[in-house]
mmCIF file of C-alpha atoms in Angstrom:
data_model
loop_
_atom_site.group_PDB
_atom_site.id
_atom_site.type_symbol
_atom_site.label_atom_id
_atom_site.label_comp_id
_atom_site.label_asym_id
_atom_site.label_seq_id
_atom_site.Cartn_x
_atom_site.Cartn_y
_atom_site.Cartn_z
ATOM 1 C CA UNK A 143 -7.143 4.323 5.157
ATOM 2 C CA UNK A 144 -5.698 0.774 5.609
ATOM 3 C CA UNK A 145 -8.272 -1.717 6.134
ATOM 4 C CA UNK A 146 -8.565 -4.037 9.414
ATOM 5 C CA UNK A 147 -6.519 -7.023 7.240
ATOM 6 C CA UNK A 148 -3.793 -4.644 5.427
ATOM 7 C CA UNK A 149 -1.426 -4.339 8.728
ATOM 8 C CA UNK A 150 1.595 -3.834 8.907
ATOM 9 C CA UNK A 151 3.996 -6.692 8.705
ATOM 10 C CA UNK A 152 5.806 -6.668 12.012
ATOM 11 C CA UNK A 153 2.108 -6.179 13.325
ATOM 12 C CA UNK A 154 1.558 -9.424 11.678
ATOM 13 C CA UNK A 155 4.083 -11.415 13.467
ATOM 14 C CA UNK A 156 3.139 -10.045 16.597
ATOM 15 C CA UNK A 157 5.150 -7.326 17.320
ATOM 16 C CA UNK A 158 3.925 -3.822 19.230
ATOM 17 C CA UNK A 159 4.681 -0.315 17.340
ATOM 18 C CA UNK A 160 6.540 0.598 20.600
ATOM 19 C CA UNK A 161 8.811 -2.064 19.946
ATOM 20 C CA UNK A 162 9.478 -1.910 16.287
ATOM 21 C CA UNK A 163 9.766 2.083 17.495
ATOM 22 C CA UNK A 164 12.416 1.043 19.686
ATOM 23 C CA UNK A 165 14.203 -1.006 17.427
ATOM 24 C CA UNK A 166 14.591 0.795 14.459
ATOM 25 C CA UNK A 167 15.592 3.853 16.633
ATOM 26 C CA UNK A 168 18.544 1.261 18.121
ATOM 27 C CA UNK A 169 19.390 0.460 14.630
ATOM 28 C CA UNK A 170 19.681 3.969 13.549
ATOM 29 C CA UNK A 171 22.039 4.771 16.634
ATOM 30 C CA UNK A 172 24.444 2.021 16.390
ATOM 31 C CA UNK A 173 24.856 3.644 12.649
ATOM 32 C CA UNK A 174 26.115 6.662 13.909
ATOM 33 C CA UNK A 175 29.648 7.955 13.515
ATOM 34 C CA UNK A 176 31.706 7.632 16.335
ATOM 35 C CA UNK A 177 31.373 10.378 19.450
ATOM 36 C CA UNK A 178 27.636 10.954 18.946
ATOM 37 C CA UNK A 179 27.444 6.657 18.884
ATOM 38 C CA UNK A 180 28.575 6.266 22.452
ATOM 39 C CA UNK A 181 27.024 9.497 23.293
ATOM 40 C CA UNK A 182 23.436 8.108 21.833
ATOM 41 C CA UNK A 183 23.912 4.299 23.417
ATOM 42 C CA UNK A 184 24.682 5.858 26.605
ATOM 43 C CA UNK A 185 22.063 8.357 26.673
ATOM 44 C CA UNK A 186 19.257 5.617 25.947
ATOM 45 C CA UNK A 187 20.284 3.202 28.544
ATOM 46 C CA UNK A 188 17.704 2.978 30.456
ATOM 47 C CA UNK A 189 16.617 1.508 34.010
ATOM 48 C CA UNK A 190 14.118 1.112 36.354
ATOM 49 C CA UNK A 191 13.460 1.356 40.295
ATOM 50 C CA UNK A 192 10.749 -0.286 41.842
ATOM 51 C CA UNK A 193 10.490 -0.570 45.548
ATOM 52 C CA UNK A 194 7.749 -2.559 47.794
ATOM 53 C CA UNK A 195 5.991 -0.486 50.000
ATOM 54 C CA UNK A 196 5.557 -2.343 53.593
ATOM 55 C CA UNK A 197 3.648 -0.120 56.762
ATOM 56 C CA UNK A 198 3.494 2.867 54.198
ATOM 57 C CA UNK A 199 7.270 2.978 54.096
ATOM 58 C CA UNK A 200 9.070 1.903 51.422
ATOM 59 C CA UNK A 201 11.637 -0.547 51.302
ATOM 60 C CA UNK A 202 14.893 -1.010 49.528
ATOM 61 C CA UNK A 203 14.745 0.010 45.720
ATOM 62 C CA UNK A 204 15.419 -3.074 43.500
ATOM 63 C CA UNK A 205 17.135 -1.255 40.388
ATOM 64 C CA UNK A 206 16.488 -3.309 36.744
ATOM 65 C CA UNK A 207 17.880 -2.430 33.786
ATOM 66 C CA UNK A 208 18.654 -4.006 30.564
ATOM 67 C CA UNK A 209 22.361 -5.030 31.697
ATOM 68 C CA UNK A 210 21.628 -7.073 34.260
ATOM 69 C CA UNK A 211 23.605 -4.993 36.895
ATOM 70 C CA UNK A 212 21.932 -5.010 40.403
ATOM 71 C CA UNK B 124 -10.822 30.186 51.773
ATOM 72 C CA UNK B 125 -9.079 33.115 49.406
ATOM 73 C CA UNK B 126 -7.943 29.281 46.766
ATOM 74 C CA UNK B 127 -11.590 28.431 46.894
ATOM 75 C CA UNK B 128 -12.545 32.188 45.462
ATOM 76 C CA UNK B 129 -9.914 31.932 43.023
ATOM 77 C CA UNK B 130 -10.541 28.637 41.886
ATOM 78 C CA UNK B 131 -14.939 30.324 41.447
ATOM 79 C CA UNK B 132 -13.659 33.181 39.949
ATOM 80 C CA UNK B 133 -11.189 31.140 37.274
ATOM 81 C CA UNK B 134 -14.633 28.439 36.660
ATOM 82 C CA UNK B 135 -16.492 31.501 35.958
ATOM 83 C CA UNK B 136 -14.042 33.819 34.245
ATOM 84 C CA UNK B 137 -13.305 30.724 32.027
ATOM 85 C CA UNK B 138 -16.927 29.863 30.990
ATOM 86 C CA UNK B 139 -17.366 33.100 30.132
ATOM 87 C CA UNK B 140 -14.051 33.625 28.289
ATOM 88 C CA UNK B 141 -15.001 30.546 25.728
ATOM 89 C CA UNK B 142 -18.010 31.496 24.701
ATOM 90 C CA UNK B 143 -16.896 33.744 22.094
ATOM 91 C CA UNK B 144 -15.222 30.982 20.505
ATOM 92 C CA UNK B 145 -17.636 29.698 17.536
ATOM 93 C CA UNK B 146 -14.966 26.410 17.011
ATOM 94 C CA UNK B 147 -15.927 25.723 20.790
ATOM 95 C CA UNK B 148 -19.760 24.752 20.774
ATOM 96 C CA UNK B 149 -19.076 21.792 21.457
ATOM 97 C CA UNK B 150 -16.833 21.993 24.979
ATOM 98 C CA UNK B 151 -18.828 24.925 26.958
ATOM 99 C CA UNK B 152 -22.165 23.058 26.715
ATOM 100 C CA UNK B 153 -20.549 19.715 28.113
ATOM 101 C CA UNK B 154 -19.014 21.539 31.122
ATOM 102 C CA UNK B 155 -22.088 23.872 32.046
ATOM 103 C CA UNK B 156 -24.346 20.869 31.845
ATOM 104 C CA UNK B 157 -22.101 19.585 34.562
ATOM 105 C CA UNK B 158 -22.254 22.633 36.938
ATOM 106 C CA UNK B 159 -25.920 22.999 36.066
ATOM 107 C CA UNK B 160 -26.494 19.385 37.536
ATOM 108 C CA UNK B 161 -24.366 19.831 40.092
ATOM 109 C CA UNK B 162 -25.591 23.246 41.335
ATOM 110 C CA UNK B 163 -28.769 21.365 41.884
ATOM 111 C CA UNK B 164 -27.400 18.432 43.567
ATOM 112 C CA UNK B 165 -25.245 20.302 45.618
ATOM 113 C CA UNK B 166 -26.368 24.064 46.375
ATOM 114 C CA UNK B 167 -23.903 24.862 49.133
ATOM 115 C CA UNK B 168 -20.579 23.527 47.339
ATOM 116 C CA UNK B 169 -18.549 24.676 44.334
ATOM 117 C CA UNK B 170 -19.040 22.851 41.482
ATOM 118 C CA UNK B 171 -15.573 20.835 41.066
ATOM 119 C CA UNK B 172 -13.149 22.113 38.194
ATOM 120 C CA UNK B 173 -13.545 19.223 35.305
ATOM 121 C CA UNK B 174 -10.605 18.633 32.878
ATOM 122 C CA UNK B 175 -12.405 20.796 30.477
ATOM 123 C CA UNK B 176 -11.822 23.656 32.157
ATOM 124 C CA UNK B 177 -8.096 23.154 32.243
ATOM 125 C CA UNK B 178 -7.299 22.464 28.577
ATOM 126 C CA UNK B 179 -6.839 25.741 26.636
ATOM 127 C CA UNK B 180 -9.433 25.690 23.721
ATOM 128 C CA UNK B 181 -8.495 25.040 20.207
ATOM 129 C CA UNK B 182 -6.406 27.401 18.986
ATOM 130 C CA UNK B 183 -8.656 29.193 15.977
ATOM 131 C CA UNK B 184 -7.580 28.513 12.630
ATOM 132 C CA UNK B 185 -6.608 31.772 10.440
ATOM 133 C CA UNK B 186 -8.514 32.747 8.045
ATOM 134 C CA UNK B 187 -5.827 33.530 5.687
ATOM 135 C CA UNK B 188 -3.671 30.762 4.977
ATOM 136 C CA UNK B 189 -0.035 31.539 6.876
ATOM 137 C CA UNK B 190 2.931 32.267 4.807
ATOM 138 C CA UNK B 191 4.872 30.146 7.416
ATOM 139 C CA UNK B 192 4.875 27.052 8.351
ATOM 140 C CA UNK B 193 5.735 26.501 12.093
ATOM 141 C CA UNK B 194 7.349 23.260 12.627
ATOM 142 C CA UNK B 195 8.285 21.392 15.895
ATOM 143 C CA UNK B 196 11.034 18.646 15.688
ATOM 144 C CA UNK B 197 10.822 16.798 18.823
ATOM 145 C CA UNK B 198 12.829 13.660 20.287
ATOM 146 C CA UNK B 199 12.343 11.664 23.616
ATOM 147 C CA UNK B 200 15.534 13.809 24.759
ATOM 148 C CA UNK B 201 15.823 17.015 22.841
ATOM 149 C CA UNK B 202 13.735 19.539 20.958
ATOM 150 C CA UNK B 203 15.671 19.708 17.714
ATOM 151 C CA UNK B 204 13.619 22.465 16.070
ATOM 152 C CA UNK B 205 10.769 24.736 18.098
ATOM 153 C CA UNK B 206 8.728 26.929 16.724
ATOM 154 C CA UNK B 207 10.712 27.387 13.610
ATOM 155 C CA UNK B 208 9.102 29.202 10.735
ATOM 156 C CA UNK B 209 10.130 27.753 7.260
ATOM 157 C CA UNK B 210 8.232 27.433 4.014
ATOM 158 C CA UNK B 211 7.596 23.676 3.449
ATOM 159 C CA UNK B 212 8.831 20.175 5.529
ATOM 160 C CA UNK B 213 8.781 16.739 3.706
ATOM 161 C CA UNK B 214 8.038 13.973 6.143
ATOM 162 C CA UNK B 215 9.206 9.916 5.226
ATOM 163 C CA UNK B 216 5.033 8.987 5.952
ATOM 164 C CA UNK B 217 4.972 5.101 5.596
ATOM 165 C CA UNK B 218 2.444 6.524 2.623
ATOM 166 C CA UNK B 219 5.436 8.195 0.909
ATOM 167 C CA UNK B 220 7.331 11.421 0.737
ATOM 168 C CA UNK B 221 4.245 14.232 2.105
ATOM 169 C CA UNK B 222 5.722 17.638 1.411
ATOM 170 C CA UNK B 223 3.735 20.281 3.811
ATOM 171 C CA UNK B 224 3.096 23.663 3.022
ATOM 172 C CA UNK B 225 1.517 26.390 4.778
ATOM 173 C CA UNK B 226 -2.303 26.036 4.713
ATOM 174 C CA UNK B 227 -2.313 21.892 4.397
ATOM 175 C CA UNK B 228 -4.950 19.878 5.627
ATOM 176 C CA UNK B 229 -5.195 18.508 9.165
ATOM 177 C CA UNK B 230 -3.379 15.362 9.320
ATOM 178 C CA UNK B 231 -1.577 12.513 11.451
ATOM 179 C CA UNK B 232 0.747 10.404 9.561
ATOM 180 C CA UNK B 233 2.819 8.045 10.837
ATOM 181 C CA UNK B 234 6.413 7.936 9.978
ATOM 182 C CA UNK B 235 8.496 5.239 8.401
ATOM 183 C CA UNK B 236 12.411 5.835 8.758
ATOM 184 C CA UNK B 237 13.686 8.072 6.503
ATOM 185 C CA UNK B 238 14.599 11.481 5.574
ATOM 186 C CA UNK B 239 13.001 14.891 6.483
ATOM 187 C CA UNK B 240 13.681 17.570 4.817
ATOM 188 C CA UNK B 241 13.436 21.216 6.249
ATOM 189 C CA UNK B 242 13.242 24.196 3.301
ATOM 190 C CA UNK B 243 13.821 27.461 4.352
ATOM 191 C CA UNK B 244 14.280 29.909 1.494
ATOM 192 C CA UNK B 245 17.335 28.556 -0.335
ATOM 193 C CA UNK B 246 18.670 26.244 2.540
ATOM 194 C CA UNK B 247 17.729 22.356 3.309
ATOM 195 C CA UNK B 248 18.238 20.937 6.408
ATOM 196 C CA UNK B 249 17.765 17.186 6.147
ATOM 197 C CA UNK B 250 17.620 14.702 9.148
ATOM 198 C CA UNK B 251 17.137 10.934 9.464
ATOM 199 C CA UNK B 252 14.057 9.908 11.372
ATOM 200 C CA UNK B 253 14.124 6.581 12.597
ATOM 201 C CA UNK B 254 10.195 6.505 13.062
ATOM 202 C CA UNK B 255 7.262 8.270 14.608
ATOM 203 C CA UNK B 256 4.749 10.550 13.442
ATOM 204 C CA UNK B 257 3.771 14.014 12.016
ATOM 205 C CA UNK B 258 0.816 15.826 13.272
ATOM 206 C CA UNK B 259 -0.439 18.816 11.094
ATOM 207 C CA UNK B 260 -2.874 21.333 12.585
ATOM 208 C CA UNK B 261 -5.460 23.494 10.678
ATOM 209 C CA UNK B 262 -3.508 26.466 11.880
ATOM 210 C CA UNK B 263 0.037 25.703 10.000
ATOM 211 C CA UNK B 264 1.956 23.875 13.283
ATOM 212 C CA UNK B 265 3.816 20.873 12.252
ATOM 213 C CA UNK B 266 4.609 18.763 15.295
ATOM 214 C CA UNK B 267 7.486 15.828 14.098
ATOM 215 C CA UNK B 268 8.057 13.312 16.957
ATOM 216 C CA UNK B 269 10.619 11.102 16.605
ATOM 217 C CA UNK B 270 12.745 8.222 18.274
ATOM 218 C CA UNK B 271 15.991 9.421 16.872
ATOM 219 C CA UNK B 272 16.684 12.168 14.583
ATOM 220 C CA UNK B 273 20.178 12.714 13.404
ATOM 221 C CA UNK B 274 21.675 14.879 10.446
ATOM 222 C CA UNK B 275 22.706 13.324 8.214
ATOM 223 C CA UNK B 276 26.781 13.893 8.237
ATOM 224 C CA UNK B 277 27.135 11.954 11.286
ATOM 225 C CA UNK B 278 25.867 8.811 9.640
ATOM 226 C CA UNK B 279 28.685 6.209 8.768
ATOM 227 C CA UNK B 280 28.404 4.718 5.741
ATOM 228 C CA UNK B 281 30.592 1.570 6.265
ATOM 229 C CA UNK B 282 28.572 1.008 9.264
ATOM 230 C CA UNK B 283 25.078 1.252 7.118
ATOM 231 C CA UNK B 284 26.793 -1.169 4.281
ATOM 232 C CA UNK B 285 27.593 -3.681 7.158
ATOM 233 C CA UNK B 286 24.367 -3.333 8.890
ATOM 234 C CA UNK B 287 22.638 -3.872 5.358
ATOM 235 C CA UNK B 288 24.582 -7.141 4.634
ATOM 236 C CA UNK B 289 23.886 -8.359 7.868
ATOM 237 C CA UNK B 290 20.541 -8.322 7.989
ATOM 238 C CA UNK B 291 19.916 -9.477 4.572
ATOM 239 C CA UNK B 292 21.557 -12.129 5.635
ATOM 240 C CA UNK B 293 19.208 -12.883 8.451
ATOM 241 C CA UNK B 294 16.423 -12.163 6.492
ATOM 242 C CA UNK B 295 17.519 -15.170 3.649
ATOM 243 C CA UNK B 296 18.570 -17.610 7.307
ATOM 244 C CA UNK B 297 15.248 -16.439 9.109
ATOM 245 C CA UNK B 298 12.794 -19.167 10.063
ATOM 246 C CA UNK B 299 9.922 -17.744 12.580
ATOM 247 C CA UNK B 300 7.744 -14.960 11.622
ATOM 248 C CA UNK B 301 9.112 -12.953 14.801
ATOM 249 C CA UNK B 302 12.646 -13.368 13.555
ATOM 250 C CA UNK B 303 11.887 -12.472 9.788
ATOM 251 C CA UNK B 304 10.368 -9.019 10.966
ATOM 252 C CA UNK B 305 13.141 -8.231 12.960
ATOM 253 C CA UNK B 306 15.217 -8.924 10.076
ATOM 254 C CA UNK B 307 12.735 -6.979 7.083
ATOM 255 C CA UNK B 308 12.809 -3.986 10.080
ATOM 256 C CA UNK B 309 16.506 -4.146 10.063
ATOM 257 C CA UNK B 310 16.989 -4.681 5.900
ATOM 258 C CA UNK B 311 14.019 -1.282 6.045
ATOM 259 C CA UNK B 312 16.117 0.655 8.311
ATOM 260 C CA UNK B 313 19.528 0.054 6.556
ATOM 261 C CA UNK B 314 18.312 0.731 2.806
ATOM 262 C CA UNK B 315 16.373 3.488 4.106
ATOM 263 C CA UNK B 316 19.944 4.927 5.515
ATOM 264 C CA UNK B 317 21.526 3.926 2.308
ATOM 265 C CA UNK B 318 18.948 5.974 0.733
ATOM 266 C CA UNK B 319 19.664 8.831 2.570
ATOM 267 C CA UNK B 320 23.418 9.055 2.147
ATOM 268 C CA UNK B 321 22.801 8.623 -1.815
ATOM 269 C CA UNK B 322 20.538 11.428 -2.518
#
């Protein structure tokens, strides 16, 4: 329906859908009244653990996540 | 030895079960071709299952339009609504308002944040997307995926004026294109929640 040159503007300055996904859905949350707020900021926090894989065992997990905590 | 006659029989039993399907010419053909060629290749082993033969076929669509619609709200975390019958949905498409009805046209639209609204009978049950999309099916299924979906009484208002002023604000103080969309996507969001709690 649109063509190739009609996108969207966030698309235009370079932004991903995933990311404008993201950050209207962070908007919408911190708009929230307040138990489901803190409910909804704590239930999106999110993390990750990757660990290196040495002699097909892995190694310590190094946890990342938005907050900086190790 | 008894998985390997299980896995024949289930190849077999589910070639044969999708034939009958008219809507599925185009799947058998593609996956009989395969065993065909490999049957020839390879005489003494099974022919491999391909992901064909693990996807349930399309499901047919009535010929009758449904008096239902069956709609699926979905979130990252949660299943709002599953498998609920009602009579008509209105999805915020970044087209406009689409109302659905039983019977409407096969469609994806993607969602701009806003409300949808659920009718069943006399009742409306209305919930603030924040984005994502709406898939329709021929048969009357309405699958809504969304970020966040939240009805709309736990929405505070004082936070939505704030978050408005704000990001005007940035918008009028923005200088690179990266920061001006984050700003428009925040201005979007917050008049689209204004919008909500109004009407």
């Amino acid at each position: 329906m649109a063509s190739y040159a009609a996108v969207p503007f966030w698309r235009a300055a370079g932004m991903t859908y995933i990311t404008y996904s993201n950050l209207c859905a962070n908007l919408v949350r911190q708009c929230l009244k307040e138990p489901y707020r803190s409910e909804a900021l704590t239930r999106e926090k999110v993390h990750f653990s990757a660990s290196k894989w040495v002699d097909g065992k892995p190694q310590k997990p190094i946890i990342r996540s938005d907050t900086g905590e190790e | 030895m008894l998985r390997q006659a299980q896995r024949f029989l289930l190849s077999r039993a589910a070639m044969r079960w999708r034939r009958p399907f008219s809507t599925d010419l185009a799947e058998a053909p593609a996956d009989s071709k395969f065993v065909d060629t490999w049957k020839k290749a390879v005489p003494n082993i099974d022919p491999p299952k391909t992901p064909l033969a693990f996807m349930t076929p399309r499901p047919p669509t009535p010929s009758t339009i449904p008096s239902k619609l069956t709609v699926n709200l979905v979130l990252p975390y949660d299943s709002l609504l599953s498998a609920k019958e009602v009579d008509m949905v209105i999805v915020p498409a970044t087209t406009g308002q689409m109302g659905v009805l039983p019977g409407h046209v096969a469609t994806i639209a993607e969602l701009k944040p806003g409300v949808l609204s659920v009718h069943e009978g006399n009742e409306v049950k209305k919930y603030f997307l924040s984005s994502g999309f709406a898939f329709i099916h021929a048969n009357s299924v309405a699958d809504i995926m969304a970020v966040e979906a939240t009805p709309l009484d736990q929405i505070d208002s004082s936070l939505v004026q704030k978050g408005l002023t704000e990001f005007t604000q940035k918008l009028n103080a923005a200088s690179t294109d990266v920061e001006k969309a984050e700003a428009q996507i925040g201005v979007d969001v917050h008049s689209a929640l204004n919008a909500a709690l109004a009407g």
